[in-house]
Tab-separated table of C-alpha atoms in Angstrom:
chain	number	residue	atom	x	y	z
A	1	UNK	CA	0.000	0.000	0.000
A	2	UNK	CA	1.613	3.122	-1.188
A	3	UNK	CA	2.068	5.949	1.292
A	4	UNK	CA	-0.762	8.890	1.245
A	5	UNK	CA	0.025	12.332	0.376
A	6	UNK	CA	-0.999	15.283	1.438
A	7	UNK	CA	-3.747	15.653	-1.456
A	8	UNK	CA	-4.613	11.911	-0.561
A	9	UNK	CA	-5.851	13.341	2.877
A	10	UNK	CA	-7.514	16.144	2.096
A	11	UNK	CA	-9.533	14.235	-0.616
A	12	UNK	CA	-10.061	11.427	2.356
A	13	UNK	CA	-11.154	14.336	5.146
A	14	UNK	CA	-13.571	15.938	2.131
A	15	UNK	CA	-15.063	12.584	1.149
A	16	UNK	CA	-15.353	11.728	5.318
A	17	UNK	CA	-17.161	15.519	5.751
A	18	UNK	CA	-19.773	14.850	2.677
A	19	UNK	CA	-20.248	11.210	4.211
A	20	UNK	CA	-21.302	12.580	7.754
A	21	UNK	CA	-22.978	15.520	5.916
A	22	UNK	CA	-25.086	12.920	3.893
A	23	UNK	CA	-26.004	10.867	6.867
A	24	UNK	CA	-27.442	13.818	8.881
A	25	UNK	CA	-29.050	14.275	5.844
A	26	UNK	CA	-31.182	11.019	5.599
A	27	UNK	CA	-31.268	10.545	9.535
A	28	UNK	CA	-34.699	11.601	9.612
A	29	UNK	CA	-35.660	9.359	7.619
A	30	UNK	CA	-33.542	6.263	8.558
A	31	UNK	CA	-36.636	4.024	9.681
A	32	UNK	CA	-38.275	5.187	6.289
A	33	UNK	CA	-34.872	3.864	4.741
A	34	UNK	CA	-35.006	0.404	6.598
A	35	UNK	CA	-38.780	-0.637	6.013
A	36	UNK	CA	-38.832	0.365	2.165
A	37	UNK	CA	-35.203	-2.037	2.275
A	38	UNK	CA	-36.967	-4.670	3.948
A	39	UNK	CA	-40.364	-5.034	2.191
A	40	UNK	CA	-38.685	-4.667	-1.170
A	41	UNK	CA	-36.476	-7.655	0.320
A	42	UNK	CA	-39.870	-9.462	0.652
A	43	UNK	CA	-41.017	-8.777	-2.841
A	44	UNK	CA	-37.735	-8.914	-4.571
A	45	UNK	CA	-38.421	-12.197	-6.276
A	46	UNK	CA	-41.610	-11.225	-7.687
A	47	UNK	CA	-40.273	-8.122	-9.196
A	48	UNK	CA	-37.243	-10.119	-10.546
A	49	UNK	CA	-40.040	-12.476	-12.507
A	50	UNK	CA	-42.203	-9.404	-13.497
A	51	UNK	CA	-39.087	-7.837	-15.227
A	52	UNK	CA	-38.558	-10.665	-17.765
A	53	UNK	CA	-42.214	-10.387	-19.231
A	54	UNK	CA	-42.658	-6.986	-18.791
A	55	UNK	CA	-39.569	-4.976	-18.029
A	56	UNK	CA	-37.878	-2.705	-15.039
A	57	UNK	CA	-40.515	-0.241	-14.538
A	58	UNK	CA	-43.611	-1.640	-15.422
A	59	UNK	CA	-42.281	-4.484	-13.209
A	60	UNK	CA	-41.553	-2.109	-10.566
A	61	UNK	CA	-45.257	-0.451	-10.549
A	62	UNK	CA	-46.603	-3.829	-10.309
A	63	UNK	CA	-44.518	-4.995	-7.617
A	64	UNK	CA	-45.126	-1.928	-5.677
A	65	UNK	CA	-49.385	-2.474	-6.103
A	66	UNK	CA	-49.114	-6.111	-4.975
A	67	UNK	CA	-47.373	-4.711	-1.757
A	68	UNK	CA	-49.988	-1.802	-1.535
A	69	UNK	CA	-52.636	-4.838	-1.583
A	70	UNK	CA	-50.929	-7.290	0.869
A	71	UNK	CA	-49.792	-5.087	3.324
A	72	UNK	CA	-50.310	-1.259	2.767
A	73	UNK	CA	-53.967	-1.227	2.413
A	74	UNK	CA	-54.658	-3.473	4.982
A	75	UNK	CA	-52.380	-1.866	7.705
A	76	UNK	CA	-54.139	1.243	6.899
A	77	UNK	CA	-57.480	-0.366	7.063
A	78	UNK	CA	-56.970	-1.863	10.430
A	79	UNK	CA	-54.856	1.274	11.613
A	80	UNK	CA	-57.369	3.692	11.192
A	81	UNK	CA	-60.148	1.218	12.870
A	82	UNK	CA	-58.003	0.884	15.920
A	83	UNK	CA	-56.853	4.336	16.035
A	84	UNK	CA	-61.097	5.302	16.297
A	85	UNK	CA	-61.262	2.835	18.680
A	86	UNK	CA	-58.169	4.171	20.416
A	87	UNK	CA	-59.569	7.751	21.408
A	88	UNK	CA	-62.527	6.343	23.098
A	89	UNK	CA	-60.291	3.863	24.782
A	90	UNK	CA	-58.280	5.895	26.628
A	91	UNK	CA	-60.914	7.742	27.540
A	92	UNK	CA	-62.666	5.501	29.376
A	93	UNK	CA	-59.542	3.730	31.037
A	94	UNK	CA	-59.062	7.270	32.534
A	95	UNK	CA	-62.409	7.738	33.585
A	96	UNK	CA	-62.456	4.331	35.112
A	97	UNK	CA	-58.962	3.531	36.291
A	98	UNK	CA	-59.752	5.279	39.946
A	99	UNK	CA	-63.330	3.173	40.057
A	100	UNK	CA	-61.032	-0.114	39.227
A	101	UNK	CA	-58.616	0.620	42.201
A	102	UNK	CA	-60.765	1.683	44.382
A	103	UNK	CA	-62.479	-1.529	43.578
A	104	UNK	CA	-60.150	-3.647	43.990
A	105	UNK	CA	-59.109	-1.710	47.058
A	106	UNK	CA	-61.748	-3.291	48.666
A	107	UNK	CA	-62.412	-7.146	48.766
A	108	UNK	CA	-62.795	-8.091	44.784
A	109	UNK	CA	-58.571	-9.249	45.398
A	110	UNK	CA	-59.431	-11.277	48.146
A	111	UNK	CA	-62.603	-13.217	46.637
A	112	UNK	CA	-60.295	-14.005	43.789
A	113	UNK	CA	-57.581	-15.164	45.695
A	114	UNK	CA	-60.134	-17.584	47.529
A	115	UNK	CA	-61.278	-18.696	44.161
A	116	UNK	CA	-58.032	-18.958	42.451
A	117	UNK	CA	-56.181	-22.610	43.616
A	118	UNK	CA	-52.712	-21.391	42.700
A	119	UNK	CA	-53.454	-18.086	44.722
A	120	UNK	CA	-55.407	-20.081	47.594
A	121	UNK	CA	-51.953	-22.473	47.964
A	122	UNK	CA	-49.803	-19.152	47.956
A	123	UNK	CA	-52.067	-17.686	50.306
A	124	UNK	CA	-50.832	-20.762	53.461
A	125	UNK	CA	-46.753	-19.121	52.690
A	126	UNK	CA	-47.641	-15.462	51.829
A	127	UNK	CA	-50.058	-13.362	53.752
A	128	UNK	CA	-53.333	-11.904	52.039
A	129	UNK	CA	-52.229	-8.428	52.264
A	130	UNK	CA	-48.709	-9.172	50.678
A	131	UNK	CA	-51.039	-10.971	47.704
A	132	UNK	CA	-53.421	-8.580	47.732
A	133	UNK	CA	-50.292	-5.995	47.138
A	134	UNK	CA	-48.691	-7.965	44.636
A	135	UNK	CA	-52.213	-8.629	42.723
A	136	UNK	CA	-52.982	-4.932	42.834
A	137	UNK	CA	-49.522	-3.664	41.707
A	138	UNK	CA	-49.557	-6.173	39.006
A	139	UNK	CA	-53.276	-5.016	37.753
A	140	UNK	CA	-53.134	-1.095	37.857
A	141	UNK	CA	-49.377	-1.263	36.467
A	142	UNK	CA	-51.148	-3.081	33.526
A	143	UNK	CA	-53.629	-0.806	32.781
A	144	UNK	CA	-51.447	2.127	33.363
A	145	UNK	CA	-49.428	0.940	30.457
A	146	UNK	CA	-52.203	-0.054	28.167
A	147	UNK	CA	-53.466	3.656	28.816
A	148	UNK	CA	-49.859	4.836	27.493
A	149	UNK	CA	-49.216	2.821	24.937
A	150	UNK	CA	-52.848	3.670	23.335
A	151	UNK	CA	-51.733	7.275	23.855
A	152	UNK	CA	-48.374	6.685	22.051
A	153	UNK	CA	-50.940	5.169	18.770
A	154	UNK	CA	-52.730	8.175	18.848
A	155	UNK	CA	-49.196	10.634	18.879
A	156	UNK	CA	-47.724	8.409	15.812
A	157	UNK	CA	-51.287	8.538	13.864
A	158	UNK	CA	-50.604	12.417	12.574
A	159	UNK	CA	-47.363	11.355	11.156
A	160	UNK	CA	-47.986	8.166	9.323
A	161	UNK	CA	-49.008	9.505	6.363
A	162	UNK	CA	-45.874	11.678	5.528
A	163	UNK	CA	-44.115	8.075	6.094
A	164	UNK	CA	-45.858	6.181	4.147
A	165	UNK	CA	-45.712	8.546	1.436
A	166	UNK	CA	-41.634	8.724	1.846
A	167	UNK	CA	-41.519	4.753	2.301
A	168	UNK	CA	-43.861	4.556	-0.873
A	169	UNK	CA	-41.217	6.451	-3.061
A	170	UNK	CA	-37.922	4.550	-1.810
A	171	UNK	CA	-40.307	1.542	-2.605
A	172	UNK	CA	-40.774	1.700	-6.014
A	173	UNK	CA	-36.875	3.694	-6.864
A	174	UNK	CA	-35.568	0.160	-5.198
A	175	UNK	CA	-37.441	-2.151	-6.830
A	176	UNK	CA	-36.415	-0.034	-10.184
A	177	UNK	CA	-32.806	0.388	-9.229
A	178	UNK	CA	-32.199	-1.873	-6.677
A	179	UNK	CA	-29.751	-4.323	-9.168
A	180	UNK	CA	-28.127	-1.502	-9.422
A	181	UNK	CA	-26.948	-0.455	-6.358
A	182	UNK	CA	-26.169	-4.379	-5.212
A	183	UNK	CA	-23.997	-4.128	-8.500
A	184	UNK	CA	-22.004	-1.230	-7.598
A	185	UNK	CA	-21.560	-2.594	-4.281
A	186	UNK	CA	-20.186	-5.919	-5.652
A	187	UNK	CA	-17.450	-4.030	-6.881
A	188	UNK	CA	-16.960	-2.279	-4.020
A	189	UNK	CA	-16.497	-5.941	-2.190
A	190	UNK	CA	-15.180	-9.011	-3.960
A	191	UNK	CA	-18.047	-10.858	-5.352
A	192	UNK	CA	-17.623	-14.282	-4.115
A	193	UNK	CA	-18.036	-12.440	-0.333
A	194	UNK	CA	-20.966	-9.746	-1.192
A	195	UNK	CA	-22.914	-12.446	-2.966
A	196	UNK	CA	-22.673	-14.944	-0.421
A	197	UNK	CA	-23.514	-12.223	2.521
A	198	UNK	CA	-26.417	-10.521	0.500
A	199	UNK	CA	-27.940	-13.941	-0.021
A	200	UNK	CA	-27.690	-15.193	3.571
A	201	UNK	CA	-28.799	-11.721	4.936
A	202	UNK	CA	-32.070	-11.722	2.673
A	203	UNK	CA	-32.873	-15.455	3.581
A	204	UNK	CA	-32.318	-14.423	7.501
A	205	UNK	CA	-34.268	-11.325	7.343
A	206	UNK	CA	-36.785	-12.939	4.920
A	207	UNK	CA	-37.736	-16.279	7.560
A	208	UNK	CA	-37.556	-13.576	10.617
A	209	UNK	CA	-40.169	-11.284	9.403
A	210	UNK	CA	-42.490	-13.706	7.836
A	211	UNK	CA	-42.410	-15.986	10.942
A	212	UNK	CA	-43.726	-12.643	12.859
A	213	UNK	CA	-45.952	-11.374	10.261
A	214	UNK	CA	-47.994	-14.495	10.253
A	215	UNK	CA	-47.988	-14.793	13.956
A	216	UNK	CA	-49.192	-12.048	14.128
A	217	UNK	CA	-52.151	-12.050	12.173
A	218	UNK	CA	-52.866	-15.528	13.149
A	219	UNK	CA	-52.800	-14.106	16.645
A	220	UNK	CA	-54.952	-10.568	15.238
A	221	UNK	CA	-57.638	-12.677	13.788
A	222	UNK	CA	-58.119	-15.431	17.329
A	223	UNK	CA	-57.711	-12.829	19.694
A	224	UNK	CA	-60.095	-10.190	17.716
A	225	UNK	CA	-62.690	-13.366	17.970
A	226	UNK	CA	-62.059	-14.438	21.592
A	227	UNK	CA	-61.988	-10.693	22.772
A	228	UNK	CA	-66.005	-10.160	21.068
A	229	UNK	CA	-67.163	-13.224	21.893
A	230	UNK	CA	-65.691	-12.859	25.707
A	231	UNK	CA	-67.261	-9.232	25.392
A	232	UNK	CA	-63.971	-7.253	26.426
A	233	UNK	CA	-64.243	-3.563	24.937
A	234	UNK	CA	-62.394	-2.076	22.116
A	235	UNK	CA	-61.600	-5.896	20.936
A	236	UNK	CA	-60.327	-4.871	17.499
A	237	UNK	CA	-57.467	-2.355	19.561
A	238	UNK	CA	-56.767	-5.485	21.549
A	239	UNK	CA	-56.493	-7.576	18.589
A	240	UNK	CA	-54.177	-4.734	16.876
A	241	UNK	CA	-51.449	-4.517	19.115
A	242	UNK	CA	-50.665	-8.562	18.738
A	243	UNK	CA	-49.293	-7.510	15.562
A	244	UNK	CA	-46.513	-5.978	16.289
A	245	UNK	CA	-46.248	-7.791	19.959
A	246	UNK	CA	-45.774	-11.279	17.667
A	247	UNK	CA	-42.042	-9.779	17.356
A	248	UNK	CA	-41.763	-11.142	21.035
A	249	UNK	CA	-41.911	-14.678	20.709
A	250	UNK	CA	-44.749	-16.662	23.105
A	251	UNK	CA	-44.441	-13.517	25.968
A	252	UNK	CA	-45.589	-10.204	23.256
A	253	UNK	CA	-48.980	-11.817	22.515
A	254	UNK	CA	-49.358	-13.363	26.037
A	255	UNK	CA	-49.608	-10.113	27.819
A	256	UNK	CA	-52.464	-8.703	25.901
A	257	UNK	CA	-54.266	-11.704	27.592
A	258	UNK	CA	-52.986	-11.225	30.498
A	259	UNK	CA	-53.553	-7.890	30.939
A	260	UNK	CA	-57.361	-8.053	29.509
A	261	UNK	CA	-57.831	-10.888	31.940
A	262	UNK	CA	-56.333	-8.621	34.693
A	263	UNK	CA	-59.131	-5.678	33.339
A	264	UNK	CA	-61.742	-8.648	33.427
A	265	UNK	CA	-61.191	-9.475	37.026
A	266	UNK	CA	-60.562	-5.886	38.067
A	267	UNK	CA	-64.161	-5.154	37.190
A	268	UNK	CA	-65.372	-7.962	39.318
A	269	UNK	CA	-66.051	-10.634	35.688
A	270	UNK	CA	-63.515	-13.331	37.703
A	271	UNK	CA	-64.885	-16.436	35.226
A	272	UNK	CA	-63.682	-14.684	32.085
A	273	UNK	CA	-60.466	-12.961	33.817
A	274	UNK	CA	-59.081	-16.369	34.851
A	275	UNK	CA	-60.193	-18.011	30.892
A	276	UNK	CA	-58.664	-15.247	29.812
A	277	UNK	CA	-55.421	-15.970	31.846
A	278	UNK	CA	-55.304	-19.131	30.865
A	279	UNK	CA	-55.805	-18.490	26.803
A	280	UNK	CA	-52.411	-16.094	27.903
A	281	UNK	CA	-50.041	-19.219	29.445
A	282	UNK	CA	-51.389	-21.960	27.030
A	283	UNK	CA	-52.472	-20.900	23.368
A	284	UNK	CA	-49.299	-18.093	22.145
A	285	UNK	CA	-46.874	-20.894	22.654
A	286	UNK	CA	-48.764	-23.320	21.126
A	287	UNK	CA	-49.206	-21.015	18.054
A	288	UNK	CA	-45.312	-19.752	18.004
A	289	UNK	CA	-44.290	-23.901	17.930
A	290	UNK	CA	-46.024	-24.400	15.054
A	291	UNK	CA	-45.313	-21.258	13.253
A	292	UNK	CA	-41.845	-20.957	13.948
A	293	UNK	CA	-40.620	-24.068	12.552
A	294	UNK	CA	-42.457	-23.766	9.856
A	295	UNK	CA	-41.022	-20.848	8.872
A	296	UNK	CA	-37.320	-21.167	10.530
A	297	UNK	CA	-36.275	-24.296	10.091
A	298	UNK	CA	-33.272	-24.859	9.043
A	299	UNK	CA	-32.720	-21.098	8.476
A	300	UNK	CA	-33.055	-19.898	11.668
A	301	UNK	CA	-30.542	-17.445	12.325
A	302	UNK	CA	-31.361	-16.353	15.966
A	303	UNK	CA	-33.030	-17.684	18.875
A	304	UNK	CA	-36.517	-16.806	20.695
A	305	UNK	CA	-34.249	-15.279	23.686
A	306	UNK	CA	-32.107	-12.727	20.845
A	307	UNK	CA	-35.238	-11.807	19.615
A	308	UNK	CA	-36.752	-10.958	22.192
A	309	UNK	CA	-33.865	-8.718	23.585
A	310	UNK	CA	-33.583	-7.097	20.089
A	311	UNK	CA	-37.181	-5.931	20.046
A	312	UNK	CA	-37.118	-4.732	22.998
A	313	UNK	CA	-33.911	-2.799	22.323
A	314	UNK	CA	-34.780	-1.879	18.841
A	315	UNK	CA	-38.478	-0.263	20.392
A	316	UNK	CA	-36.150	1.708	22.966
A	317	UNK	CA	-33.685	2.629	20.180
A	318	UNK	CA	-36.291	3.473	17.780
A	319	UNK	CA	-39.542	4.039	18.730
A	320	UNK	CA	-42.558	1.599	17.587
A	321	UNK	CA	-40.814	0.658	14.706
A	322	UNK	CA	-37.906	-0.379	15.941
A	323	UNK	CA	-39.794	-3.666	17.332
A	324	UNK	CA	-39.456	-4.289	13.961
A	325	UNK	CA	-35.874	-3.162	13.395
A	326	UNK	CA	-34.126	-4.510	16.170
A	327	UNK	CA	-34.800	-8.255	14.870
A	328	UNK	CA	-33.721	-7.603	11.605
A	329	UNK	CA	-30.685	-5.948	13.071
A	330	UNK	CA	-29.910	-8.573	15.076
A	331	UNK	CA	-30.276	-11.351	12.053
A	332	UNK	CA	-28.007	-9.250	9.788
A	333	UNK	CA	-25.412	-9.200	12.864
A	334	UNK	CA	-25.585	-13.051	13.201
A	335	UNK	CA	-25.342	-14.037	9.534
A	336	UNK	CA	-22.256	-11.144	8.771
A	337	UNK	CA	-20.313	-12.578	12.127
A	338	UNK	CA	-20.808	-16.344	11.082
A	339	UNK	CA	-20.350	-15.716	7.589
A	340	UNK	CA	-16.833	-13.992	8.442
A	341	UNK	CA	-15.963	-16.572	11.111
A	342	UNK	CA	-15.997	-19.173	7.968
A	343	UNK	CA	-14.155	-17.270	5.935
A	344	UNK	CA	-11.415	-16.622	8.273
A	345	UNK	CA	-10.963	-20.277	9.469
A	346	UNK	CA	-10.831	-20.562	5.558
A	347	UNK	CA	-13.415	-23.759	5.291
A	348	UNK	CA	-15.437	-23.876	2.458
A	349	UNK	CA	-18.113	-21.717	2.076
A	350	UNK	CA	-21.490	-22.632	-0.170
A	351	UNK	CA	-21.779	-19.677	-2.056
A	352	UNK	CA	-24.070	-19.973	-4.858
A	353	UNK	CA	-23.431	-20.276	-8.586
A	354	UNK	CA	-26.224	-18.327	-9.835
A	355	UNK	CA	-27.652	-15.676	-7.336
A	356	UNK	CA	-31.095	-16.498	-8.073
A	357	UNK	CA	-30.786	-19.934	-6.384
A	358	UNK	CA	-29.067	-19.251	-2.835
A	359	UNK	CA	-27.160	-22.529	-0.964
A	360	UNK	CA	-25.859	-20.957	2.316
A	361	UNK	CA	-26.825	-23.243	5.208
A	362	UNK	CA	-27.580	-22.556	8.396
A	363	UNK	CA	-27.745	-24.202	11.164
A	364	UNK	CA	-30.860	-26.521	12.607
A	365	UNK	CA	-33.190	-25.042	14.950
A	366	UNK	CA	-32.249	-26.074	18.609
């Protein structure tokens, strides 16, 4: 490597200033950025079919209206239903969160420890008051945060639309360009190592996200049906925030149970609090068994425990939508680190020939 010059390093410090420059730039809209990356990720094949029949941008406009018909419209559809439902909501949890303590204040905590075995056997080790404390904390803690997070819903709602629009745009530019830039990156990196990496990166991402998009709306579409038919209030809003809770594996979708069986037996309904505990601890981990195998497999890249952490820090990172973020983050971490750990112990790698058909292997589920 030759020895830089003077010029070298000025051209280095001007290209380093523009960089940063650039960044600040975008910031704003990095989550815009990431989503429009990710659901063109999802679609990519499609528009890679379209273009042979049709061409690049006919192929991009019709990739772009199948994911306005799949996803767009329908997120918008439910958004706006819940976000009607969400005003009302947190109006009334307001107006009746003082009744609720007060209520359970008195002796509704003490009936239901009396008519709750579990509780009942606790009860002989732990006196009533310390359950009663523990069973109260536990309840107006719950609705407390259902109260904010509705709140938060309501915030975001004014500025989903300039999103969307922004997301919309990037959408259809990368499914018309997006050969493009992977080609100019290729010979940026050697191309045996950025086709290998891209390939494992979009399979990761790919199983993570559809693994959680179909829990989730396997878990909308029950819980939106158990919530009417067990007549808990604002059941679509319920149903709604299992979406993006299916990002926690077995524990995000569990809580909305548990904490609409904790509003159940708050107001004094102890029958359809404790079913409704009991959906919570037995039917999300049956559904995330089945689903996540299905869609995992042998390409699961991270485990229940990483994703969970990763939501959790991508939501605190970024906002709402960095539940979504922080497990795509965490999948492109994984793959890049094992993908480098096999190239540097210098074992063979299974790169594909063609990039259409991807080989890399991953490891089995545990």
């Amino acid at each position: 490597m030759k020895n830089l010059s003077f010029s070298d390093w000025v051209l280095i410090a001007v290209l380093a200033a523009v960089s940063i420059l650039f960044f600040n730039v975008l910031a704003p809209l990095f989550l815009d950025i990431v989503i429009a990356i990710v659901l063109v990720s999802l679609f990519w094949e499609l528009n890679r079919k379209l273009r042979g029949s049709t061409g690049p941008r006919i192929a991009s406009i019709l990739s772009m209206l199948v994911l306005l018909l799949i996803i767009i419209v329908p997120t918008v559809i439910i958004g706006t239903y819940a976000v009607n439902e969400a005003n009302p909501a947190v109006a009334s949890m307001q107006q009746n969160l003082p009744q609720i303590q007060q209520q359970l204040s008195g002796g509704s905590i003490q009936r239901f420890i009396q008519n709750t075995p579990v509780l009942r056997q606790l009860s002989q080790y732990i006196s009533p008051s310390a359950l009663v404390n523990i069973v109260y904390s536990f309840v107006t803690q719950a609705l407390s945060y259902t109260t904010n997070f509705l709140q938060f819903m309501i915030s975001q709602a004014s500025q989903f639309v300039f999103h969307l629009f922004v997301t919309f745009v990037l959408i259809y530019f990368l499914f018309l360009r997006g050969d493009t830039l992977v080609n100019r990156l290729n010979r940026v990196v050697a191309l045996h190592h950025s086709v290998g990496l891209l390939e494992s990166s979009q399979l990761a991402v790919n199983a993570v996200l559809i693994r959680s998009i179909v829990s989730g709306l396997i878990h909308f579409v029950l819980g939106w049906v158990l919530f009417a038919l067990f007549g808990v209030p604002y059941a679509l809003l319920w149903a709604v925030a299992m979406i993006p809770l299916a990002f926690f594996p077995i524990l995000g979708n569990a809580l909305v149970y548990l904490v609409a069986g904790a509003y159940k037996l708050a107001i004094g309904d102890t029958f359809l609090g404790i079913v409704l505990l009991l959906v919570g601890f037995i039917v999300p981990p049956l559904i995330d068994r089945f689903i996540r195998p299905m869609f995992m497999g042998e390409r699961e890249v991270i485990s229940p425990g990483l994703l969970i952490v990763s939501a959790l820090g991508g939501g605190l990172a970024f906002g709402f939508l960095g539940i979504i973020i922080g497990p795509v983050a965490a999948a492109l971490f994984v793959v890049a680190w094992e993908y480098i750990s096999v190239e540097l112990k210098g074992q063979e790698t299974t790169t594909p020939v063609e990039p259409a058909e991807p080989t890399v292997t991953y490891r089995k589920a545990a």
